[in-house]
Amino acid sequence: MNTSSEIRMRPLAAGAERRRIPLRSFCSRPHPCPVEVRMQVLQGVDVFSDLSADQLTDVDAVMTARAWATDDLLYRAGDPAEHLYLLASSRAKAFRSTAEGQDVVVDLMAPGDLFGSLQILGQPQYTETVQALTTVCALRIGTAEFREILTRRPQVALRVLHAVSTQLSLARSSVTQQSTATVAQRVAATLLRLAEKFGETSGDGTLLEVPLSRADLAGITGSTTASVSRVMSRLRSEGVIESGRRWTTIRDRDRLRELAAQC
């Protein structure tokens, strides 16, 4: 959707409660993302990593830069899978809604992350909702344009198949981990993964300046909010981490690795 005057409407399921959602939540705007930024982002994605500068320029030519304000939705679970997104700047979160109406965070995206889906990749609908945590710029590509890239660049097709296979493997691994690992092990593994994506090294440790609530962390780890809070309190009392309302500092990364390795 390209303008703030457009709204995508769908029939409500039987018994579903109508929720009032701000108009802006479904809107994106064209964004004059500088060419050098677009190329730098494309170069950092595994799918395009072995393309030459001229080939990357061809890929960039069929992608559009879009912007979303804080809390805007890039897409919603259940929408037709029509675009792949490449985050160029800022951060976004992916979440799913439970039958009780609660939003459960399943992942956080950083610049360089590729997300979304296309029906030609075997996913007819988006399985999660993605929301901007702050003002977001992303490169977006549709089905026809992506099909053109696959036709002209077979090596990209192979990398896409590999990426889809890897995502499936990670999904299975996550399910296994959530059914066999303790909450402490899952929290430790998640904090380490987030540190790799968002961490800023300082003299006191690794700072995660991410607006991640205990409920969000519970969703990512497949735990309850109360269980995650107990684990975080214990890690804090042991000096492994420090945390505030919108930040966490990892002070003992080795201890987290030890804990996560027990999974």
Short mmCIF file of C-alpha atoms in Angstrom, two decimals, residues 4-255:
data_model
loop_
_atom_site.label_atom_id
_atom_site.label_comp_id
_atom_site.label_asym_id
_atom_site.label_seq_id
_atom_site.Cartn_x
_atom_site.Cartn_y
_atom_site.Cartn_z
CA SER A 4 -2.16 6.89 3.75
CA SER A 5 -5.61 7.01 2.11
CA GLU A 6 -5.64 3.30 1.31
CA ILE A 7 -6.86 0.58 3.68
CA ARG A 8 -6.81 -3.15 3.07
CA MET A 9 -9.96 -4.69 4.53
CA ARG A 10 -10.80 -8.35 5.01
CA PRO A 11 -13.93 -10.05 6.38
CA LEU A 12 -13.79 -10.85 10.08
CA ALA A 13 -13.84 -14.49 11.10
CA ALA A 14 -16.97 -15.67 12.85
CA GLY A 15 -16.96 -14.51 16.46
CA ALA A 16 -13.89 -12.36 16.00
CA GLU A 17 -13.78 -9.04 17.77
CA ARG A 18 -13.28 -5.98 15.58
CA ARG A 19 -10.13 -4.17 16.63
CA ARG A 20 -9.52 -0.52 15.86
CA ILE A 21 -6.10 -0.18 14.29
CA PRO A 22 -4.59 3.19 13.31
CA LEU A 23 -4.71 3.89 9.59
CA ARG A 24 -0.95 4.46 9.46
CA SER A 25 -0.35 0.86 10.58
CA PHE A 26 -0.97 -0.34 7.03
CA CYS A 27 0.93 2.34 5.17
CA SER A 28 4.40 2.65 3.72
CA ARG A 29 5.95 5.61 1.99
CA PRO A 30 8.49 5.93 -0.81
CA HIS A 31 11.90 6.63 0.65
CA PRO A 32 14.92 8.22 -1.10
CA CYS A 33 17.45 5.72 0.24
CA PRO A 34 20.94 6.68 -1.06
CA VAL A 35 22.42 4.34 -3.68
CA GLU A 36 25.55 3.72 -1.62
CA VAL A 37 23.41 2.61 1.34
CA ARG A 38 21.31 0.31 -0.84
CA MET A 39 24.40 -1.30 -2.35
CA GLN A 40 26.03 -1.75 1.05
CA VAL A 41 22.91 -3.47 2.36
CA LEU A 42 22.67 -5.77 -0.68
CA GLN A 43 26.34 -6.73 -0.40
CA GLY A 44 25.80 -7.83 3.19
CA VAL A 45 23.13 -10.42 2.33
CA ASP A 46 24.27 -14.00 1.71
CA VAL A 47 21.83 -14.43 -1.18
CA PHE A 48 23.61 -11.69 -3.16
CA SER A 49 27.12 -11.97 -1.72
CA ASP A 50 28.81 -13.44 -4.81
CA LEU A 51 27.35 -10.98 -7.32
CA SER A 52 29.54 -8.39 -9.00
CA ALA A 53 28.93 -4.66 -8.62
CA ASP A 54 27.14 -4.55 -11.99
CA GLN A 55 24.96 -7.52 -11.05
CA LEU A 56 24.08 -5.93 -7.73
CA THR A 57 23.09 -2.78 -9.61
CA ASP A 58 20.68 -4.90 -11.68
CA VAL A 59 19.19 -6.33 -8.50
CA ASP A 60 18.90 -2.90 -6.92
CA ALA A 61 17.09 -1.62 -10.01
CA VAL A 62 14.10 -3.93 -9.38
CA MET A 63 13.84 -3.18 -5.66
CA THR A 64 12.00 -0.23 -4.14
CA ALA A 65 12.91 1.62 -0.95
CA ARG A 66 10.04 2.11 1.47
CA ALA A 67 9.81 3.74 4.90
CA TRP A 68 7.59 3.09 7.90
CA ALA A 69 7.20 5.19 11.04
CA THR A 70 7.55 3.83 14.56
CA ASP A 71 4.88 1.16 15.30
CA ASP A 72 3.78 0.95 11.65
CA LEU A 73 3.10 -2.56 10.34
CA LEU A 74 5.15 -3.66 7.35
CA TYR A 75 2.71 -6.52 6.82
CA ARG A 76 0.27 -8.59 8.83
CA ALA A 77 -0.05 -12.33 9.44
CA GLY A 78 -2.58 -13.79 7.01
CA ASP A 79 -1.88 -11.25 4.25
CA PRO A 80 -0.92 -12.75 0.87
CA ALA A 81 2.85 -13.31 0.73
CA GLU A 82 3.70 -10.76 -1.96
CA HIS A 83 7.06 -9.25 -0.99
CA LEU A 84 10.51 -9.98 0.35
CA TYR A 85 12.00 -7.25 2.53
CA LEU A 86 15.61 -6.35 3.22
CA LEU A 87 16.02 -4.14 6.27
CA ALA A 88 18.28 -1.20 5.43
CA SER A 89 18.14 0.72 8.71
CA SER A 90 16.65 0.58 12.20
CA ARG A 91 14.93 -2.42 13.77
CA ALA A 92 11.66 -4.31 13.49
CA LYS A 93 9.98 -7.14 15.33
CA ALA A 94 7.97 -10.12 14.11
CA PHE A 95 5.12 -11.37 16.27
CA ARG A 96 2.14 -13.70 16.20
CA SER A 97 -1.21 -13.24 17.94
CA THR A 98 -2.58 -15.95 20.18
CA ALA A 99 -6.21 -17.06 20.36
CA GLU A 100 -6.48 -14.96 23.52
CA GLY A 101 -5.43 -11.84 21.60
CA GLN A 102 -1.90 -11.59 23.01
CA ASP A 103 0.99 -10.65 20.73
CA VAL A 104 3.97 -13.02 21.06
CA VAL A 105 7.30 -11.81 19.64
CA VAL A 106 9.06 -14.51 17.61
CA ASP A 107 12.04 -12.57 16.21
CA LEU A 108 13.80 -9.22 16.00
CA MET A 109 15.23 -7.89 12.73
CA ALA A 110 18.39 -5.82 12.30
CA PRO A 111 19.84 -4.07 9.21
CA GLY A 112 20.79 -6.68 6.61
CA ASP A 113 18.08 -9.15 7.64
CA LEU A 114 15.98 -10.64 4.85
CA PHE A 115 12.38 -11.45 5.77
CA GLY A 116 8.87 -11.73 4.36
CA SER A 117 8.00 -14.32 1.73
CA LEU A 118 6.62 -14.98 -1.72
CA GLN A 119 4.05 -17.49 -2.87
CA ILE A 120 6.55 -18.89 -5.38
CA LEU A 121 8.70 -19.91 -2.39
CA GLY A 122 5.89 -22.11 -1.11
CA GLN A 123 4.32 -19.77 1.45
CA PRO A 124 0.93 -18.43 0.33
CA GLN A 125 0.52 -16.11 3.34
CA TYR A 126 2.72 -14.32 5.84
CA THR A 127 2.86 -16.33 9.07
CA GLU A 128 3.69 -13.39 11.33
CA THR A 129 3.12 -9.65 11.63
CA VAL A 130 6.14 -7.37 11.32
CA GLN A 131 6.18 -3.99 13.04
CA ALA A 132 8.70 -1.12 13.00
CA LEU A 133 10.30 -0.50 16.39
CA THR A 134 11.57 2.89 15.21
CA THR A 135 11.46 4.60 11.81
CA VAL A 136 12.38 1.85 9.35
CA CYS A 137 13.80 1.87 5.83
CA ALA A 138 13.65 -1.38 3.87
CA LEU A 139 14.21 -2.50 0.30
CA ARG A 140 11.25 -4.43 -1.05
CA ILE A 141 10.84 -6.76 -4.02
CA GLY A 142 7.71 -8.37 -5.45
CA THR A 143 7.05 -11.70 -7.13
CA ALA A 144 7.52 -10.67 -10.77
CA GLU A 145 10.78 -8.85 -10.06
CA PHE A 146 12.14 -11.68 -7.94
CA ARG A 147 11.26 -14.22 -10.63
CA GLU A 148 13.25 -12.09 -13.09
CA ILE A 149 16.29 -12.17 -10.79
CA LEU A 150 16.06 -15.95 -10.45
CA THR A 151 15.89 -16.34 -14.22
CA ARG A 152 18.85 -14.07 -14.90
CA ARG A 153 20.98 -15.06 -11.89
CA PRO A 154 20.85 -18.86 -11.29
CA GLN A 155 23.36 -18.55 -8.46
CA VAL A 156 20.84 -16.43 -6.56
CA ALA A 157 18.20 -19.14 -7.05
CA LEU A 158 20.52 -21.70 -5.46
CA ARG A 159 21.23 -19.40 -2.53
CA VAL A 160 17.51 -18.74 -2.03
CA LEU A 161 16.83 -22.48 -1.89
CA HIS A 162 19.65 -22.81 0.64
CA ALA A 163 18.22 -19.94 2.71
CA VAL A 164 14.74 -21.50 2.73
CA SER A 165 16.26 -24.85 3.75
CA THR A 166 18.25 -23.18 6.53
CA GLN A 167 15.17 -21.40 7.87
CA LEU A 168 13.28 -24.70 7.96
CA SER A 169 16.18 -26.35 9.80
CA LEU A 170 16.35 -23.51 12.32
CA ALA A 171 12.60 -23.71 12.88
CA ARG A 172 12.87 -27.43 13.61
CA SER A 173 15.86 -26.84 15.88
CA SER A 174 13.93 -24.17 17.77
CA VAL A 175 11.01 -26.53 18.32
CA THR A 176 13.38 -29.23 19.59
CA GLN A 177 15.18 -26.81 21.89
CA GLN A 178 11.95 -25.50 23.37
CA SER A 179 10.82 -29.05 24.15
CA THR A 180 14.12 -30.25 25.69
CA ALA A 181 16.04 -27.25 27.07
CA THR A 182 15.39 -25.48 30.35
CA VAL A 183 14.13 -21.91 30.42
CA ALA A 184 17.55 -20.73 31.61
CA GLN A 185 19.27 -22.44 28.67
CA ARG A 186 16.84 -20.91 26.19
CA VAL A 187 17.17 -17.43 27.67
CA ALA A 188 20.98 -17.68 27.58
CA ALA A 189 20.98 -18.82 23.94
CA THR A 190 18.58 -16.03 22.97
CA LEU A 191 20.61 -13.33 24.72
CA LEU A 192 23.75 -14.51 22.92
CA ARG A 193 21.95 -14.45 19.55
CA LEU A 194 20.62 -10.96 20.19
CA ALA A 195 24.09 -9.84 21.25
CA GLU A 196 25.45 -10.93 17.87
CA LYS A 197 22.76 -8.92 16.04
CA PHE A 198 22.34 -5.83 18.22
CA GLY A 199 25.17 -5.80 20.76
CA GLU A 200 27.41 -2.75 21.24
CA THR A 201 30.68 -3.56 22.97
CA SER A 202 31.75 -1.31 25.82
CA GLY A 203 34.19 -1.52 28.70
CA ASP A 204 31.49 -2.98 30.92
CA GLY A 205 30.27 -5.65 28.53
CA THR A 206 27.88 -5.90 25.60
CA LEU A 207 24.93 -3.49 25.56
CA LEU A 208 21.62 -4.57 24.03
CA GLU A 209 19.65 -1.37 23.62
CA VAL A 210 16.51 -3.11 22.38
CA PRO A 211 12.95 -2.43 23.63
CA LEU A 212 12.43 -6.05 24.65
CA SER A 213 10.02 -6.75 27.48
CA ARG A 214 9.98 -9.90 29.60
CA ALA A 215 6.85 -10.94 27.71
CA ASP A 216 8.70 -10.47 24.39
CA LEU A 217 11.62 -12.57 25.62
CA ALA A 218 9.17 -15.20 26.80
CA GLY A 219 7.64 -15.34 23.32
CA ILE A 220 11.00 -15.73 21.61
CA THR A 221 12.10 -18.49 23.98
CA GLY A 222 8.75 -20.29 24.17
CA SER A 223 8.50 -19.71 27.92
CA THR A 224 6.22 -17.89 30.33
CA THR A 225 6.81 -14.30 31.43
CA ALA A 226 7.13 -15.39 35.05
CA SER A 227 9.75 -18.04 34.22
CA VAL A 228 11.81 -15.60 32.13
CA SER A 229 11.63 -12.98 34.89
CA ARG A 230 12.99 -15.48 37.40
CA VAL A 231 15.87 -16.42 35.11
CA MET A 232 16.74 -12.80 34.36
CA SER A 233 16.64 -11.95 38.08
CA ARG A 234 19.00 -14.84 38.81
CA LEU A 235 21.40 -13.84 36.02
CA ARG A 236 21.34 -10.29 37.33
CA SER A 237 22.03 -11.36 40.93
CA GLU A 238 24.97 -13.50 39.71
CA GLY A 239 26.46 -10.55 37.85
CA VAL A 240 26.00 -12.13 34.43
CA ILE A 241 23.78 -9.31 33.19
CA GLU A 242 22.40 -5.93 34.15
CA SER A 243 19.07 -4.75 32.78
CA GLY A 244 16.67 -1.86 32.69
CA ARG A 245 13.33 -1.08 31.10
CA ARG A 246 14.63 -0.92 27.52
CA TRP A 247 18.18 -2.28 27.75
CA THR A 248 20.26 -5.24 28.86
CA THR A 249 24.03 -5.38 29.36
CA ILE A 250 25.77 -8.75 29.17
CA ARG A 251 28.71 -8.69 31.60
CA ASP A 252 29.72 -12.35 31.54
CA ARG A 253 29.33 -13.72 28.03
CA ASP A 254 31.34 -16.85 28.84
CA ARG A 255 28.85 -17.80 31.53
#
